[in-house]
Short mmCIF file of C-alpha atoms and ligand atoms in Angstrom, two decimals:
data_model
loop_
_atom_site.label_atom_id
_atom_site.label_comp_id
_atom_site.label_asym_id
_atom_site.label_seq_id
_atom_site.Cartn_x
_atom_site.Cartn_y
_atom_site.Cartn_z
CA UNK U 236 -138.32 -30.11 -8.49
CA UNK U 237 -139.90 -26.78 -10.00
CA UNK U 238 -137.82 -24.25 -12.02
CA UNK U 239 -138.34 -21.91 -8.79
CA UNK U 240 -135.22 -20.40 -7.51
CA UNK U 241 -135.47 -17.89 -4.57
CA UNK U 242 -132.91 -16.41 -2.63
CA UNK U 243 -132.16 -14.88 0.33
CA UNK U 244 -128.78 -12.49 -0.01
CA UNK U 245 -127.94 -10.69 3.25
CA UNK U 246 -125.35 -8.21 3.56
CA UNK U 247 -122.83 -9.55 6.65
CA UNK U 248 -122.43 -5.54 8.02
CA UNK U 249 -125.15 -6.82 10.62
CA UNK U 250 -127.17 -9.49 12.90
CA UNK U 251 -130.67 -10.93 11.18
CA UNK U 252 -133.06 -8.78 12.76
CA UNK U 253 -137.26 -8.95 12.16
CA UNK U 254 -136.92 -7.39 8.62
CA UNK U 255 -134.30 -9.34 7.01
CA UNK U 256 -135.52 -12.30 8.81
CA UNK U 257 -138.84 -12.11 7.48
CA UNK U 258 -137.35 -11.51 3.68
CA UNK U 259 -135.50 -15.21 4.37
CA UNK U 260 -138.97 -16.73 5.69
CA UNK U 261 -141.18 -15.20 2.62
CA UNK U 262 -138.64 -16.18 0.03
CA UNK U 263 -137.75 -19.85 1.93
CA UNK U 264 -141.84 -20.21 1.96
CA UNK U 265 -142.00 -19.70 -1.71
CA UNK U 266 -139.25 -21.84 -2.96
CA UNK U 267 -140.51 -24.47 -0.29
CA UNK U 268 -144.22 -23.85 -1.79
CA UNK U 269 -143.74 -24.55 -5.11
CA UNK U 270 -140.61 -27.11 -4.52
CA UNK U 271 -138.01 -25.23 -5.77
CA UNK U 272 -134.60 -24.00 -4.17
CA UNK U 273 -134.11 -21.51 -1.74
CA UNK U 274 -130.52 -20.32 -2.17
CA UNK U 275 -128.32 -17.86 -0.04
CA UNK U 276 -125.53 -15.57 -0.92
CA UNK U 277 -123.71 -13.16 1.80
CA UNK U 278 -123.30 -9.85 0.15
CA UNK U 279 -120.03 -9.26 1.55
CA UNK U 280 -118.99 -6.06 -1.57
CA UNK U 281 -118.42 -3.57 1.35
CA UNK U 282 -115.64 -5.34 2.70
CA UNK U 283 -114.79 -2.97 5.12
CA UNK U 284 -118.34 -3.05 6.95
CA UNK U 285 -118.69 -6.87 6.59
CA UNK U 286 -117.82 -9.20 9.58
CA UNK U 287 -117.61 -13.09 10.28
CA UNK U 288 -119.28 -12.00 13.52
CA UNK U 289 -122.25 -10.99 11.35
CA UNK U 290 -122.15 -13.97 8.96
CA UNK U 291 -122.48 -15.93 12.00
CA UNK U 292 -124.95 -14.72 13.13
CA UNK U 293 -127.35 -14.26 10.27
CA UNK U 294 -126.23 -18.30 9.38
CA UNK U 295 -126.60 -19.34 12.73
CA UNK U 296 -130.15 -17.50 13.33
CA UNK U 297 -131.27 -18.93 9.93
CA UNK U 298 -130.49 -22.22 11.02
CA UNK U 299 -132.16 -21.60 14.49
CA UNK U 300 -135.44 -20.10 12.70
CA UNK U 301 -135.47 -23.85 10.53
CA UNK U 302 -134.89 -21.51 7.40
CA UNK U 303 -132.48 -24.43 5.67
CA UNK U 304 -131.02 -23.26 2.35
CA UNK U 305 -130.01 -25.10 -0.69
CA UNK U 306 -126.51 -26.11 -1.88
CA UNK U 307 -123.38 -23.85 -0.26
CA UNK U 308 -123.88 -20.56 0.68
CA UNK U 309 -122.22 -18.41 -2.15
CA UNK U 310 -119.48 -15.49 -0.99
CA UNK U 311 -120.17 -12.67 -2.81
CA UNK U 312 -116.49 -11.91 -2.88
CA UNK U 313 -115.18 -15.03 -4.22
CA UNK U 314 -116.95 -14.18 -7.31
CA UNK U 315 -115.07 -11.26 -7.94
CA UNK U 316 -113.48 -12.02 -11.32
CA UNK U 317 -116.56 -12.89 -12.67
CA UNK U 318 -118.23 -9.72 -12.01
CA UNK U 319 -114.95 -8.04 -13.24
CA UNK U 320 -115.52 -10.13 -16.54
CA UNK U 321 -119.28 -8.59 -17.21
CA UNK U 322 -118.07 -5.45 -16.53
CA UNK U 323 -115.10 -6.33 -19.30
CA UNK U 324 -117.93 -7.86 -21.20
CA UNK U 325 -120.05 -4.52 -21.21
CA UNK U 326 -117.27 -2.20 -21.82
CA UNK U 327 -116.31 -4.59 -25.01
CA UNK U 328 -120.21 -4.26 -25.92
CA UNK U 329 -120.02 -0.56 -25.71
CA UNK U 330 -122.62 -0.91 -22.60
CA UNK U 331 -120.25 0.34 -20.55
CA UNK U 332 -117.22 2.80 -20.55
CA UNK U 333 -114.51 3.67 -18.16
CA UNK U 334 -114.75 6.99 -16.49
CA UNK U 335 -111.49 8.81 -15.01
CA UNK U 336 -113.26 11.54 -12.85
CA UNK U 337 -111.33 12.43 -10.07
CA UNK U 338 -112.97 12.69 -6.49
CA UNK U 339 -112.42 15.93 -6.82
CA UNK U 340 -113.79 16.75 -9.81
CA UNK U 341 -116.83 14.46 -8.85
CA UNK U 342 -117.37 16.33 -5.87
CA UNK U 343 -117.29 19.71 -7.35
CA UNK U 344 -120.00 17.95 -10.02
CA UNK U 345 -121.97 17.79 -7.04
CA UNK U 346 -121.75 21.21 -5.24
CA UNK U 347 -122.73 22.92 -8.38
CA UNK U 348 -125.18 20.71 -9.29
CA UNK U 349 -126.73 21.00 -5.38
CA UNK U 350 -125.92 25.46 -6.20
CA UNK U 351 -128.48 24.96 -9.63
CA UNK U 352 -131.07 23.47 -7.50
CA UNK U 353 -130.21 20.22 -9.70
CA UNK U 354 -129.88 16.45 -8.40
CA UNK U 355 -126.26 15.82 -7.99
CA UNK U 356 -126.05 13.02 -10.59
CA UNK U 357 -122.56 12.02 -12.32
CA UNK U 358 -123.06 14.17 -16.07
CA UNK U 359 -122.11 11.67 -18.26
CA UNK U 360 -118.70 13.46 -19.15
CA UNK U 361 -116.96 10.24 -19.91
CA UNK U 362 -120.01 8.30 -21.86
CA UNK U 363 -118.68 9.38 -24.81
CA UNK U 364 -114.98 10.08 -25.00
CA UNK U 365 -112.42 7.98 -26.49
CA UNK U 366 -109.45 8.90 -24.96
CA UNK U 367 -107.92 6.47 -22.67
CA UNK U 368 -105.09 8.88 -19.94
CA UNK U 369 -102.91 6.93 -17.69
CA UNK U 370 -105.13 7.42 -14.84
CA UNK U 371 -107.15 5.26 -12.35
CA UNK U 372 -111.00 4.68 -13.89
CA UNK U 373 -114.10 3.11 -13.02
CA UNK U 374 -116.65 1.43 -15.39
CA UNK U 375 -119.92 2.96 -15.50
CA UNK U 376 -123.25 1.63 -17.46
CA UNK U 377 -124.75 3.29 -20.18
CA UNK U 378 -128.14 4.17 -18.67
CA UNK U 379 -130.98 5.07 -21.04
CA UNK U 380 -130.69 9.10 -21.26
CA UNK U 381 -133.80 9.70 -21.62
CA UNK U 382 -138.02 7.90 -21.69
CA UNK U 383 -139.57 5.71 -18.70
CA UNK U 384 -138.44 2.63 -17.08
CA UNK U 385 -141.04 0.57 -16.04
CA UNK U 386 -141.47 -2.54 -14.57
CA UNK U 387 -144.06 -5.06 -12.91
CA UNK U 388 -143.58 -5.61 -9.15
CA UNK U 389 -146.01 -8.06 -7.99
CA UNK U 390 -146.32 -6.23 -4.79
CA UNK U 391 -146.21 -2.76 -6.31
CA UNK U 392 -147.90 -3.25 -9.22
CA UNK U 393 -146.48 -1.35 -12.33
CA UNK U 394 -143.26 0.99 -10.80
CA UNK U 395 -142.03 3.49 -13.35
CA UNK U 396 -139.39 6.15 -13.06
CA UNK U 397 -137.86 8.24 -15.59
CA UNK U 398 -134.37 7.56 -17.25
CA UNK U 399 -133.35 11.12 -16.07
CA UNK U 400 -133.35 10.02 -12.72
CA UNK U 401 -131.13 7.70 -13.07
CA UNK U 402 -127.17 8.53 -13.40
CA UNK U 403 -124.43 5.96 -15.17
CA UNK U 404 -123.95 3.84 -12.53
CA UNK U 405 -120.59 2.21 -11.48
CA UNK U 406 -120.04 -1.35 -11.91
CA UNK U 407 -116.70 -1.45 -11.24
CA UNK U 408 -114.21 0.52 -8.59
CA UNK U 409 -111.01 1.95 -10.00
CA UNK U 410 -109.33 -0.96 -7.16
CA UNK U 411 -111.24 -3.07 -9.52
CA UNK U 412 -113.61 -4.44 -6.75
CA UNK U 413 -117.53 -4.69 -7.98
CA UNK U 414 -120.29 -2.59 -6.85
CA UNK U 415 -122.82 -3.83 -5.14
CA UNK U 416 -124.99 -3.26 -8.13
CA UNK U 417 -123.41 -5.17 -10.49
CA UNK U 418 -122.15 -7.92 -8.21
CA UNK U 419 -126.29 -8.16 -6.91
CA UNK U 420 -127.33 -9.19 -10.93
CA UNK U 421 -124.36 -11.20 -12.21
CA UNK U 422 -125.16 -13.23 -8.74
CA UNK U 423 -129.13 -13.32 -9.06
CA UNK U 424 -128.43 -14.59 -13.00
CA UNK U 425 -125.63 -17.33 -12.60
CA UNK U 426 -127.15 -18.86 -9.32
CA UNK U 427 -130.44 -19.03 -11.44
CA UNK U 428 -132.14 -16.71 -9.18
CA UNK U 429 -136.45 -16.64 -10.76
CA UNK U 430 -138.05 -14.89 -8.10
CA UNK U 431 -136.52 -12.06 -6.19
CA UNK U 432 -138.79 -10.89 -2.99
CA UNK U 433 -137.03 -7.99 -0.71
CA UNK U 434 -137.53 -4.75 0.84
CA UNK U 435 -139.17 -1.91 -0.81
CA UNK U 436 -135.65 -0.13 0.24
CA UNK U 437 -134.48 -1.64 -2.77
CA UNK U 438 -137.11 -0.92 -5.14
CA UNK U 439 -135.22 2.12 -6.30
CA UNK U 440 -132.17 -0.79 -7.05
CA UNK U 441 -134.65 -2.74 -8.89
CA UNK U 442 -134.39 -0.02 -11.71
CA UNK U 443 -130.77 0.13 -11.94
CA UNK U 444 -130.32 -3.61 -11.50
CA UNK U 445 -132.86 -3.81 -14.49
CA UNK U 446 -130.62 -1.53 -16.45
CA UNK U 447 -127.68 -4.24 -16.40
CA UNK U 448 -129.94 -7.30 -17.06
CA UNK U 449 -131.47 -5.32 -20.03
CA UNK U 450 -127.64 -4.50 -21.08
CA UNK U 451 -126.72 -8.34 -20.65
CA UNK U 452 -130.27 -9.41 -23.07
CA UNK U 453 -130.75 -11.72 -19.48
CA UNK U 454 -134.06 -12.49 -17.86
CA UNK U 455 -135.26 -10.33 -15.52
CA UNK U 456 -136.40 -12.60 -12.38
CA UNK U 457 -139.82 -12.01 -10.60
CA UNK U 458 -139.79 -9.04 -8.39
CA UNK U 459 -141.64 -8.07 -5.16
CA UNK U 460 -140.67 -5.42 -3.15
CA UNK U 461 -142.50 -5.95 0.29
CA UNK U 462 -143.34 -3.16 2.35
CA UNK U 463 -140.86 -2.34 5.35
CA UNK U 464 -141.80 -3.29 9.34
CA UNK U 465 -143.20 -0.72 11.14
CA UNK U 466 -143.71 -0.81 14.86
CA UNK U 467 -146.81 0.11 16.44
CA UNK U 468 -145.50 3.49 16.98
CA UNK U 469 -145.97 3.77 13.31
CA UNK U 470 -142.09 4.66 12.32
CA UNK U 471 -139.67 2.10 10.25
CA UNK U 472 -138.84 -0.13 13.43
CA UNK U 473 -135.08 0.23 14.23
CA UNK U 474 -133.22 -0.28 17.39
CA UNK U 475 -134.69 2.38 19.03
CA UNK U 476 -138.46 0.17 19.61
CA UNK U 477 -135.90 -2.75 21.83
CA UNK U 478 -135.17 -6.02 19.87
CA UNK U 479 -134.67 -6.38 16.82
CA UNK U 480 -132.36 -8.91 16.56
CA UNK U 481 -133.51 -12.73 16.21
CA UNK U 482 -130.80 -13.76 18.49
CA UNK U 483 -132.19 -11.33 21.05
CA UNK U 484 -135.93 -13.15 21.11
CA UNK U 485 -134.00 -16.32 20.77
CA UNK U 486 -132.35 -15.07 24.29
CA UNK U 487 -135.76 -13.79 25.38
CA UNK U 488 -137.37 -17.47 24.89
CA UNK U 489 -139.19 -17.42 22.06
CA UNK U 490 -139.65 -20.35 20.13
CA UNK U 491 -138.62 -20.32 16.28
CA UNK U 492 -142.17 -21.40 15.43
CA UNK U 493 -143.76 -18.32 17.20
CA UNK U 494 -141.13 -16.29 15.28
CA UNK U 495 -141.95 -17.76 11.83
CA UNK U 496 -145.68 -17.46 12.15
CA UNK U 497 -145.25 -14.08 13.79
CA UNK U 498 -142.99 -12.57 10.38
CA UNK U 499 -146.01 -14.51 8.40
CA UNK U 500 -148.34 -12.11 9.49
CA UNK U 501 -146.26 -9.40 9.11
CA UNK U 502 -147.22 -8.30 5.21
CA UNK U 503 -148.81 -11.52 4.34
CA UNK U 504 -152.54 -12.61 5.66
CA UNK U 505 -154.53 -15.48 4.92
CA UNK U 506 -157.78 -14.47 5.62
CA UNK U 507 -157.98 -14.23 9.64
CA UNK U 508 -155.83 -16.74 10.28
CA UNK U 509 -153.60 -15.84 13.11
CA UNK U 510 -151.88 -19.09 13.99
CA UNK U 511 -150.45 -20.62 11.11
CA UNK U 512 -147.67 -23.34 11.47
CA UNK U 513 -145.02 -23.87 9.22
CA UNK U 514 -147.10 -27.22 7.13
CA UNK U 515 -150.02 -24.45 6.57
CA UNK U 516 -147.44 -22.26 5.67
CA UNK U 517 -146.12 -23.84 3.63
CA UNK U 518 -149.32 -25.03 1.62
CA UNK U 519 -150.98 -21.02 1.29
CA UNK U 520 -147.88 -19.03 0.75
CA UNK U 521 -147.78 -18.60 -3.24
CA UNK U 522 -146.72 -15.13 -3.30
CA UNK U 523 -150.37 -13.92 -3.64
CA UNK U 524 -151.75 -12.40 -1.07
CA UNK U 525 -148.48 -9.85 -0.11
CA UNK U 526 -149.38 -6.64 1.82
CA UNK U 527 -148.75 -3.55 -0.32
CA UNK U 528 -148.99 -1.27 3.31
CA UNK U 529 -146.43 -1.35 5.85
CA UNK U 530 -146.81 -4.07 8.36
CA UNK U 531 -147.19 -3.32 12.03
CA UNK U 532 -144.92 -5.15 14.23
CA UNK U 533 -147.04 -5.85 17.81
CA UNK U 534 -144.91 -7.90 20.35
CA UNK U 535 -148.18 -9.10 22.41
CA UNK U 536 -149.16 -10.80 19.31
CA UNK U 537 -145.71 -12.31 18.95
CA UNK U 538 -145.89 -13.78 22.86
CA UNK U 539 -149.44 -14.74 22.36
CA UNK U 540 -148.06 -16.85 19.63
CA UNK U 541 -145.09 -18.35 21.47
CA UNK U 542 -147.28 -19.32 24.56
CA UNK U 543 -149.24 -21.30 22.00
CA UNK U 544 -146.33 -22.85 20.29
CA UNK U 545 -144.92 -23.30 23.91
CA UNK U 546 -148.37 -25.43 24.13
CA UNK U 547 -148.59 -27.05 20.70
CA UNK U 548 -145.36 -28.71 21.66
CA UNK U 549 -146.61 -30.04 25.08
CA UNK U 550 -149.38 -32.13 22.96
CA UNK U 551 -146.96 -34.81 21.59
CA UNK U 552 -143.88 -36.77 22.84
CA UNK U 553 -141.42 -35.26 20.73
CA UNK U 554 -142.93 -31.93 20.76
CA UNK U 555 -142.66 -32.09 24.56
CA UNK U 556 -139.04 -33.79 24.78
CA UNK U 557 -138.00 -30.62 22.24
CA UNK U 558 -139.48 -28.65 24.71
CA UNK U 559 -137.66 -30.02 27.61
CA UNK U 560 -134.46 -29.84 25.54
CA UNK U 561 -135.02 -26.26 24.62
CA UNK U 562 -135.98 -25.12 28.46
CA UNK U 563 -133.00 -26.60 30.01
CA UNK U 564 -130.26 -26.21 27.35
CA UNK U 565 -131.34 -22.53 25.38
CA UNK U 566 -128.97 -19.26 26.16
CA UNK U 567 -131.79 -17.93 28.14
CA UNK U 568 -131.75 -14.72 29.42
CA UNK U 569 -132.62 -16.61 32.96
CA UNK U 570 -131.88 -18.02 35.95
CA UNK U 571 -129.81 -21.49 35.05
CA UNK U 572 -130.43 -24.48 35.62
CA UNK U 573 -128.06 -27.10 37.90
CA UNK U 574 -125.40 -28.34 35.95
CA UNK U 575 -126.52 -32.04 37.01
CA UNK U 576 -130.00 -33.05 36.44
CA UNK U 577 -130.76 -36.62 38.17
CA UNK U 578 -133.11 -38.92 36.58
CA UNK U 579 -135.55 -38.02 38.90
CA UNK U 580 -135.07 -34.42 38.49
CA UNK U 581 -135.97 -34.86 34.85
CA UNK U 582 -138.93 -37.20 35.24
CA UNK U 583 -140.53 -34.71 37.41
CA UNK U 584 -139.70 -31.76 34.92
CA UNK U 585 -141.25 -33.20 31.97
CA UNK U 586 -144.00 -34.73 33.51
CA UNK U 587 -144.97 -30.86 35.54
CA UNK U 588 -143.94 -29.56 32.03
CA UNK U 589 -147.30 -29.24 30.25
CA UNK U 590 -149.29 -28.01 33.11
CA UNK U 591 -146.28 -25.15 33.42
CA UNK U 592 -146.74 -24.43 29.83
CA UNK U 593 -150.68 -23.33 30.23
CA UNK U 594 -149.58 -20.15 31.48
CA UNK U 595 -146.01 -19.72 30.09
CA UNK U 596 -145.83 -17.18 27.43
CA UNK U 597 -141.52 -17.85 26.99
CA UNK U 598 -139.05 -20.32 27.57
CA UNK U 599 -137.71 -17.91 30.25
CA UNK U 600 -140.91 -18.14 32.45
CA UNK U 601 -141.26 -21.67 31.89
CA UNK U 602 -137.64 -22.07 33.40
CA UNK U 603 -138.55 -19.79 35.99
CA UNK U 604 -141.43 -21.90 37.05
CA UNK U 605 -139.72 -25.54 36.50
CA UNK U 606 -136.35 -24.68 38.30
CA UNK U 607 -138.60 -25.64 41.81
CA UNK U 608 -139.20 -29.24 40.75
CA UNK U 609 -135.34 -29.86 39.96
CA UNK U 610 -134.24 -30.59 42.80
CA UNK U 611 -135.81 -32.41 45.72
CA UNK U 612 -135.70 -29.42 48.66
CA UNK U 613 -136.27 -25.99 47.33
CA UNK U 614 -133.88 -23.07 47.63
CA UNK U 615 -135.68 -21.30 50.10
CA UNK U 616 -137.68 -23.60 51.58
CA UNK U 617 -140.29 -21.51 53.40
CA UNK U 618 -140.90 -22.35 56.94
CA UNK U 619 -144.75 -22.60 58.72
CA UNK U 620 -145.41 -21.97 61.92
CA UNK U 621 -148.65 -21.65 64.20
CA UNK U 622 -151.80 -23.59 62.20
CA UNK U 623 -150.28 -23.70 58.64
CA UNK U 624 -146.81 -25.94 60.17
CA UNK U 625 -149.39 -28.05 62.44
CA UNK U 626 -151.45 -29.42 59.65
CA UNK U 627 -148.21 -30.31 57.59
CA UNK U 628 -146.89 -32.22 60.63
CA UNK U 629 -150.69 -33.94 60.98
CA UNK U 630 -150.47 -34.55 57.44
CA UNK U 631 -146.72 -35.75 56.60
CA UNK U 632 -147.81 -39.26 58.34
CA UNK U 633 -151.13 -39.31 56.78
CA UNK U 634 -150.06 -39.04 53.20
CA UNK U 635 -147.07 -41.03 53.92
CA UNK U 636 -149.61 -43.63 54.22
CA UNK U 637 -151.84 -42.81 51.42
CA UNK U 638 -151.48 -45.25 48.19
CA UNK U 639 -152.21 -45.19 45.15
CA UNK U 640 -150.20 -42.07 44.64
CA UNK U 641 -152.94 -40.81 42.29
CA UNK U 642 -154.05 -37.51 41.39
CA UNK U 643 -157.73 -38.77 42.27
CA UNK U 644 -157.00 -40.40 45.32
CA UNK U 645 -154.88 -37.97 46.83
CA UNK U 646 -157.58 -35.06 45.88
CA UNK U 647 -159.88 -37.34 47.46
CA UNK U 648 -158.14 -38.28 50.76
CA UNK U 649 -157.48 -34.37 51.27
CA UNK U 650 -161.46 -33.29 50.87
CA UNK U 651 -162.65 -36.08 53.33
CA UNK U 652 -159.54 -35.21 55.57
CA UNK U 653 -160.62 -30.94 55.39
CA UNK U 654 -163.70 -31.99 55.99
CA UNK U 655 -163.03 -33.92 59.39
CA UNK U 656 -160.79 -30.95 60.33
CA UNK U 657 -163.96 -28.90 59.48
CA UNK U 658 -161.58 -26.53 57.01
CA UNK U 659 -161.64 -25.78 53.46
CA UNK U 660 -159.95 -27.76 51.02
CA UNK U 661 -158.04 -24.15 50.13
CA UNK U 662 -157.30 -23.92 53.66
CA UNK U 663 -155.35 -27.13 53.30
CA UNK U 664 -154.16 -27.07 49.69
CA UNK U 665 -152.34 -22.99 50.40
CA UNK U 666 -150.10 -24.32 52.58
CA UNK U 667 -149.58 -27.64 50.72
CA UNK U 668 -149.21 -25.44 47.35
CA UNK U 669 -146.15 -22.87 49.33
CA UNK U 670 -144.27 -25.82 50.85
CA UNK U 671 -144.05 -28.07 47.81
CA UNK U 672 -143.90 -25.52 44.77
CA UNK U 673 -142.01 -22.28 47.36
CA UNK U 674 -145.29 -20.12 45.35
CA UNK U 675 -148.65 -19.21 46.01
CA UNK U 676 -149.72 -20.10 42.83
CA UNK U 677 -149.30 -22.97 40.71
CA UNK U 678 -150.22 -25.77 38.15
CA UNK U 679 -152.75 -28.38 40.27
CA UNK U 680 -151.88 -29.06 43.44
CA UNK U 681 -152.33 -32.84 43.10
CA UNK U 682 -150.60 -33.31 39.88
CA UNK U 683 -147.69 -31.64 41.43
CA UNK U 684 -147.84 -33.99 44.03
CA UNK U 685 -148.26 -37.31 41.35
CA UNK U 686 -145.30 -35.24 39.64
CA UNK U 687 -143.06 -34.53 42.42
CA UNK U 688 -143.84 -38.33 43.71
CA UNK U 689 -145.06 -39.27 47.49
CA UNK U 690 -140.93 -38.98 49.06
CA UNK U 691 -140.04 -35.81 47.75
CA UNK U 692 -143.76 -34.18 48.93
CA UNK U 693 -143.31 -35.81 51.81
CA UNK U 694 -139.63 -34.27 52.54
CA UNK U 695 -140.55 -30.81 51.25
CA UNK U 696 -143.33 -30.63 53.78
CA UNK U 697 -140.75 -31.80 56.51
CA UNK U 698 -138.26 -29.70 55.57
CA UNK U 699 -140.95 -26.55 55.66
CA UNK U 700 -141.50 -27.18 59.12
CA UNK U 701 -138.31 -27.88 61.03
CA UNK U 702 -136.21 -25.99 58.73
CA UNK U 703 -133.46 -28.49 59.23
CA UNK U 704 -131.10 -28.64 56.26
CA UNK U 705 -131.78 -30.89 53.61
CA UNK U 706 -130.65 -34.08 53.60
N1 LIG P 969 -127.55 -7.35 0.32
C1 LIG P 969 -128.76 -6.59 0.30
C2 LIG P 969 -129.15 -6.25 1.72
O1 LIG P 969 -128.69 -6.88 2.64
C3 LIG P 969 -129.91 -7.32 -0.32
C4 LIG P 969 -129.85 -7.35 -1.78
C5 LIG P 969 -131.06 -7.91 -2.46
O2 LIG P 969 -131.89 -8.57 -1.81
O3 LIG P 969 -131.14 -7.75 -3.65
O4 LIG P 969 -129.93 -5.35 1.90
#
């Protein structure tokens, strides 16, 4: 195993939606890439906003998406007396120092800071004072007061900023509880964290957090700051451009595969490729190649992808029994299926399955269009009359008769038979098609027949011309 460690170290105030989920895919790709560990730590500092409802769901989705993490998934929170001790440890180094501004004072700080035209930063008052009143404090870092802070992003390239900018920042509440800050490094250095990729949100962080590694003498890990998702309206995509949460495509029937290679794309290319599965992924992602521009989040390219994933997994045995599993048994936001599937009832499904899948692009309108062969009789059967109910009742006897029960022989027997009624094979196979599949259009007639088997064609054509009630 490599010295790689990567993390991914969401905060539970939310679900994993398309940005956060992507941050876990690029970071799980490069630990996976270079066989090191991919570790994950729920940022859970704002206790107030964090939920078990959102841990869930980020853990669960994660799991869904095939983004396994190494080891147990640290609590930020449980690690509280250790960020209280490097905050001890800093203040003891003279790194730090407690400050015992009141709200109020910090607030008028800010208004007449704001009435000079001036950044409301915190002015230092406390950096150097000695005095210790019996009075609630926090502990602030010494930030450098004054030159440039640079460092090298590998997405960004050199980032510098100058130590004006940047105030003393709290480490520690005066309840005691850690900032996010602090809590973020102490975290990235004990866990062994090397490469750090994230949102360029929290590029501005990267300085700060750099501040406290500097004042600890630790390593600084790798950074990359990835641009954010846009949508193709060109704005930072939020709720307002429809889903973004992975549970919601998961709902929608997308396939975590489509996902994956769909986030891929987003900030990262590989030449052209378009369709890259999670083995290629694997192999090419080695951090180079990062977008420095904001990504463009398309949802036709993300169904394009899913219909072809919805394919890939039609091409081998356990692709396609995955498949089956995943139709029948996902929270799909569609109709359900019965309770009871018979033997036969699955048989039929998985054999109609792949010719379904050529022009499925979700799990939803593959259900849609399997749901038919379930069950021997359809719903609403539709009933022929006049021409259309005459053939069938010519015909039930005829293919009653017919044997093998082959895809050739029955496309064969129906041509010559056309042909003797001097009609067209469509002019057999449309009414054929309605009665046995309820829809005018469909995979191959005769493989639906071979797939719904010789009794249950034969019974859905009776049934489509008496109307009587199943049996
Ligand atoms: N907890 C932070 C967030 O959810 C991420 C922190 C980081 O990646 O450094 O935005």
């Amino acid at each position: 195993m490599s010295g790689i460690v990567t993390r991914f170290a969401p905060s539970p105030t939310g679900i994993l939606h398309l940005g956060s989920a992507r941050t876990a895919l690029f970071n799980w790709l490069y630990a996976r890439h270079y066989g090191g560990q991919f570790l994950l730590r729920l940022e859970d500092t704002d206790q107030a906003r964090s939920t078990q409802e959102s841990a869930d769901n980020i853990l669960s989705n994660l799991k869904w998406l095939g983004l396994d993490w190494d080891g147990d998934v640290v609590i930020q929170s449980q690690r509280q007396k250790r960020h209280q001790a490097i905050a001890q440890q800093l203040l003891d180094m003279g790194k730090a120092y407690r400050c015992y501004c009141t709200p109020e004072e910090l607030t008028a700080m800010k208004e007449e800071a704001l009435a000079r035209g001036l950044h409301p930063t915190y002015d230092r008052r406390w950096r150097d004072r000695t005095d210790q009143p019996n009075a609630p404090f926090v502990i602030r870092l010494k930030a450098p007061l004054s030159g440039e802070m640079a460092f090298h992003d590998t997405v960004q390239g050199l980032v510098k900023v100058d130590a004006e900018h940047l105030d003393d920042m709290i480490l520690l509440r005066s309840d005691g509880t850690p900032t996010y800050m602090l809590a973020v490094v102490v975290d990235d250095h004990d866990m062994g964290v090397t490469h750090i990729i994230r949102g360029d949100d929290h590029l501005t962080n990267g300085f700060r957090q750099m501040n406290v590694y500097t004042a600890m003498g630790w390593a600084v890990p790798s950074m990359s700051h990835i641009p954010l998702i846009h949508s193709d309206d060109g704005a930072k995509l939020s709720k307002r451009h429809g889903a973004i949460g992975i549970e919601q495509y998961r709902t929608d029937g997308f396939l975590p595969e489509a996902i994956c290679n769909g986030l891929l794309r987003l900030g990262w290319s590989h030449g052209n490729d378009e369709r890259i599965d999670q083995a290629q992924a694997i192999a090419w992602f080695d951090g180079t190649s990062l977008s420095k521009s904001a990504a463009r989040f398309d949802c036709d390219k993300f169904l394009s992808l899913n219909g072809h994933y919805l394919r890939q997994r039609t091409l081998s045995h356990e692709g396609l029994e995955s498949l089956w599993h995943d139709v029948i048994h996902e929270p799909l936001n569609a109709a359900a299926v019965p309770d009871i599937l018979s033997d036969a009832a699955c048989c039929i499904g998985k054999s109609i399955l792949p010719a379904l899948a050529v022009r499925a692009t979700s799990l939803c309108s593959l259900r849609t269009q399997l749901i038919p062969y379930l069950t021997p009789c359809l719903e609403n059967a539709p009933v022929l009359s006049g021409d259309d109910g005459r053939l069938l009742s010519v015909l039930i006897p005829l293919l009653h008769g017919l044997s093998p029960w082959t895809a050739d022989c029955i496309e064969e027997f129906l041509r010559q038979w056309a042909k003797t009624q001097s009609i067209s094979f469509g002019a057999v196979a449309k009414p054929l098609r309605l009665v046995l599949t309820g829809q005018p259009i469909s995979p191959s007639l005769t493989d639906i027949m071979v797939a719904l088997g010789k009794e249950i064609t034969v019974l859905r054509m009776q049934n489509s011309i008496d109307a009587s009630p199943c049996a």
